[in-house]
Coordinates of C-alpha atoms (C1' of nucleotides) in Angstrom, one line a residue:
Chain A
X17 CA -0.1 0.3 0.0
X18 CA 0.8 3.6 -0.8
X19 CA 2.3 5.6 2.0
X20 CA 0.3 7.8 4.0
X21 CA 0.0 11.5 3.7
X22 CA 0.8 11.7 7.1
X23 CA 3.7 9.4 6.6
X24 CA 5.2 13.1 5.0
X25 CA 4.4 15.4 6.4
X26 CA 6.0 14.4 10.1
X27 CA 8.4 17.5 10.8
X28 CA 11.3 14.7 11.3
X29 CA 13.0 14.7 8.2
X30 CA 15.6 12.7 9.8
X31 CA 13.2 9.7 11.2
X32 CA 11.0 10.2 7.5
X33 CA 15.1 9.4 5.7
X34 CA 15.8 6.8 7.8
X35 CA 12.5 4.9 7.2
X36 CA 12.4 5.1 4.1
X37 CA 15.3 2.0 3.8
X38 CA 13.1 -0.6 2.6
X39 CA 10.3 0.8 1.0
X40 CA 9.6 0.8 -2.8
X41 CA 10.1 3.2 -4.9
X42 CA 7.6 2.6 -9.0
X43 CA 7.2 4.6 -11.6
X44 CA 4.7 4.6 -14.4
X45 CA 5.6 6.8 -17.1
X46 CA 4.1 6.7 -20.3
X47 CA 2.7 3.7 -19.0
X48 CA 6.2 1.7 -18.4
X49 CA 6.2 -0.2 -14.6
X50 CA 9.5 0.6 -13.2
X51 CA 10.3 -0.2 -8.8
X52 CA 13.4 -0.7 -6.9
X53 CA 13.6 -0.9 -3.5
X54 CA 15.4 2.4 -1.9
X55 CA 18.2 1.2 -0.1
X56 CA 20.7 4.3 1.0
X57 CA 19.3 8.4 1.3
X58 CA 20.3 11.4 3.0
X59 CA 17.8 14.5 5.0
X60 CA 18.1 18.0 4.6
X61 CA 16.6 19.8 7.1
X62 CA 15.7 23.6 5.9
X63 CA 16.5 26.4 6.9
X64 CA 19.5 25.6 9.2
X65 CA 20.2 22.9 7.7
X66 CA 23.6 24.9 5.5
X67 CA 23.5 22.0 2.7
X68 CA 19.7 22.7 1.8
X69 CA 19.0 24.4 -1.0
X70 CA 16.4 25.8 1.7
X71 CA 19.4 27.0 3.7
X72 CA 18.6 30.3 5.0
X73 CA 14.8 30.3 4.0
X74 CA 16.0 30.5 0.2
X75 CA 13.0 30.4 -1.4
X76 CA 13.5 30.4 -5.5
X77 CA 11.6 30.2 -8.5
X78 CA 13.3 26.7 -8.4
X79 CA 13.2 25.5 -5.3
X80 CA 9.1 26.3 -4.8
X81 CA 8.1 23.3 -4.0
X82 CA 10.2 22.8 -1.2
X83 CA 7.8 24.9 1.5
X84 CA 4.3 22.5 0.0
X85 CA 3.4 20.5 2.4
X86 CA 5.1 16.6 2.4
X87 CA 4.5 14.1 -0.2
X88 CA 5.1 16.1 -2.9
X89 CA 8.5 15.0 -5.2
X90 CA 11.1 18.0 -5.5
X91 CA 12.9 17.7 -9.3
X92 CA 15.1 19.5 -9.8
X93 CA 19.3 19.2 -11.9
X94 CA 22.8 18.8 -10.3
X95 CA 25.5 19.6 -12.3
X96 CA 23.6 20.7 -16.0
X97 CA 23.4 16.8 -16.4
X98 CA 21.2 14.9 -13.8
X99 CA 18.3 14.7 -12.7
X100 CA 18.0 14.7 -9.0
X101 CA 15.0 13.0 -6.9
X102 CA 13.6 14.4 -3.8
X103 CA 10.4 13.8 -2.0
X104 CA 9.3 16.8 0.2
X105 CA 8.6 16.6 3.7
X106 CA 6.4 18.0 6.5
X107 CA 4.9 21.0 6.9
X108 CA 3.1 23.7 4.6
X109 CA 5.4 26.2 5.3
X110 CA 9.1 23.8 6.1
X111 CA 11.6 23.0 3.7
X112 CA 12.4 20.3 4.9
X113 CA 13.8 17.6 1.5
X114 CA 14.9 13.2 1.9
X115 CA 17.3 12.9 -1.7
X116 CA 16.6 9.4 -2.8
X117 CA 20.3 7.8 -3.7
X118 CA 19.8 4.3 -4.9
X119 CA 18.1 2.1 -5.1
X120 CA 17.9 -2.0 -5.9
X121 CA 16.1 -2.9 -9.2
X122 CA 12.7 -5.0 -8.8
X123 CA 10.6 -4.4 -12.1
X124 CA 11.2 -3.6 -15.7
X125 CA 14.9 -4.4 -15.4
X126 CA 14.8 -4.3 -18.8
X127 CA 13.2 -0.9 -18.5
X128 CA 15.8 0.5 -17.0
X129 CA 19.3 -1.6 -19.3
X130 CA 17.7 0.0 -22.0
X131 CA 17.0 4.3 -20.2
X132 CA 21.0 3.9 -18.9
X133 CA 22.7 1.4 -21.8
X134 CA 23.5 -0.6 -19.4
X135 CA 23.3 -3.4 -20.4
X136 CA 25.8 -5.2 -17.8
X137 CA 25.8 -4.5 -14.4
X138 CA 22.6 -4.8 -12.7
X139 CA 24.4 -3.4 -9.8
X140 CA 24.7 0.2 -11.6
X141 CA 21.5 0.6 -12.9
X142 CA 20.1 3.2 -9.7
X143 CA 23.2 3.6 -8.0
X144 CA 23.0 7.1 -7.6
X145 CA 20.3 9.8 -7.5
X146 CA 21.2 10.6 -11.5
X147 CA 21.4 7.0 -12.2
X148 CA 18.2 6.3 -10.4
X149 CA 16.0 9.2 -12.4
X150 CA 17.1 8.5 -15.5
X151 CA 17.1 4.8 -14.8
X152 CA 13.4 5.3 -13.1
X153 CA 12.2 7.9 -16.4
X154 CA 12.0 10.7 -13.6
X155 CA 13.3 14.5 -14.9
X156 CA 12.5 18.2 -14.1
X157 CA 9.1 18.0 -15.7
X158 CA 8.0 16.0 -12.8
X159 CA 8.3 18.5 -9.5
X160 CA 5.7 18.8 -7.5
X161 CA 3.9 15.4 -8.8
X162 CA 1.8 14.3 -6.0
X163 CA 3.6 10.8 -4.3
X164 CA -1.2 9.5 -4.1
X165 CA -0.4 9.7 -7.2
X166 CA 0.0 6.9 -10.4
X167 CA 3.0 8.7 -12.0
X168 CA 5.0 8.4 -9.3
X169 CA 5.2 6.8 -5.4
X170 CA 6.3 4.9 -2.6
X171 CA 4.7 1.5 -1.2
X172 CA 5.6 -0.7 2.5
X173 CA 5.4 -3.9 1.4
X174 CA 5.9 -4.9 5.2
X175 CA 9.4 -4.9 5.5
X176 CA 11.8 -3.7 7.1
X177 CA 15.8 -3.9 7.1
X178 CA 17.2 -4.4 10.8
X179 CA 18.0 -1.3 12.7
X180 CA 21.1 -2.9 13.4
X181 CA 21.8 -3.1 9.1
X182 CA 21.3 1.0 9.0
X183 CA 23.9 2.8 8.6
X184 CA 24.3 6.8 9.5
X185 CA 26.8 8.7 7.9
X186 CA 27.9 11.9 6.4
X187 CA 26.5 13.2 3.4
X188 CA 27.9 13.1 0.3
X189 CA 29.2 15.9 -2.3
X190 CA 28.8 19.2 -0.3
X191 CA 31.2 21.4 -0.1
X192 CA 29.9 23.1 3.4
X193 CA 31.8 23.9 6.8
X194 CA 31.0 21.9 10.1
X195 CA 29.4 20.6 12.0
X196 CA 27.0 19.8 8.5
X197 CA 29.4 18.6 6.7
X198 CA 29.8 15.4 8.5
X199 CA 25.6 15.2 10.5
X200 CA 25.5 11.8 9.6
X201 CA 22.3 12.5 7.9
X202 CA 22.6 10.3 5.8
X203 CA 21.3 6.1 5.5
X204 CA 21.6 3.6 3.8
X205 CA 20.9 -0.5 4.3
X206 CA 24.6 -2.4 5.7
X207 CA 26.1 -5.1 2.9
X208 CA 23.8 -4.4 0.7
X209 CA 25.2 -3.8 -3.3
X210 CA 23.5 -1.4 -5.0
X211 CA 24.1 1.5 -2.5
X212 CA 26.1 4.3 -4.1
X213 CA 29.7 3.9 -2.3
X214 CA 30.7 2.8 1.7
Chain B
dG167 C1' 39.0 -2.4 -7.8
dC168 C1' 40.4 2.8 -7.1
dG169 C1' 41.5 8.3 -7.6
dA170 C1' 41.6 11.5 -11.0
dC171 C1' 39.1 14.2 -14.2
dG172 C1' 36.6 17.0 -17.3
dA173 C1' 31.7 17.0 -19.8
dT174 C1' 27.9 20.4 -19.1
dC175 C1' 24.1 23.7 -18.0
dA176 C1' 19.6 25.3 -15.3
dT177 C1' 20.4 28.4 -11.5
dC178 C1' 21.3 31.8 -9.1
dT179 C1' 24.0 36.4 -8.2
Chain C
dG140 C1' 30.7 35.1 -14.9
dA141 C1' 30.8 31.0 -10.6
dT142 C1' 28.8 27.4 -9.1
dG143 C1' 27.2 22.7 -8.3
dA144 C1' 22.8 17.1 -2.8
dT145 C1' 27.2 13.6 -10.2
dC146 C1' 28.9 10.1 -13.7
dG147 C1' 31.3 7.7 -16.9
dT148 C1' 35.7 6.9 -18.7
dC149 C1' 40.7 6.6 -18.4
dG150 C1' 44.9 4.7 -16.1
dC151 C1' 46.9 2.4 -12.9
dG152 C1' 48.6 -1.9 -11.8

DNA sequence: GCGACGATCATCT
DNA sequence: GATGATCGTCGCG
């Protein structure tokens, strides 16, 4: 069943990032279904988080959707090339989000191979935020879509990783100062071979 | 298997 | 005009 609006609209974005591990992300783009288990996430907690696009209440056309009520998608382009998938959380007016960083593919794997042009190693299909967006058929045009719809959604299949198999560590790729540089707001499933890196 | 590096452009100042 | 919440390739060994 789909995760509820209440799940997303809680204020503790760090907890939500952790709880998203083991959930199933689905897309149906042009009628084609793809799915994967979320194995790696990062929390971004606006407005106090230096790493967040909403740091210090920053509000621009790009990040406007971060201020919507939780349960919608925030897509943006990084390095001019890569589309990133984020889950907006919290109540309307707050600006938290969770970056989905890696999936373990479970459905539509052939479709992912076509989209990614990787035929040999399925572990690379959804390895990293830019890669998984491409594999799942997501791009900036999907910004602001609701997770209660039938284009992008997340399901709880009753599978939860052991708490002691969840690793919390520092986020990747941020060129910022302490303490946010090394605060442990990145989560992944230990020993999973589909994460972007250790 | 791993580190270095260049690609590439939307976005903000 | 500068800057990335990155990725694929290359060289190495």
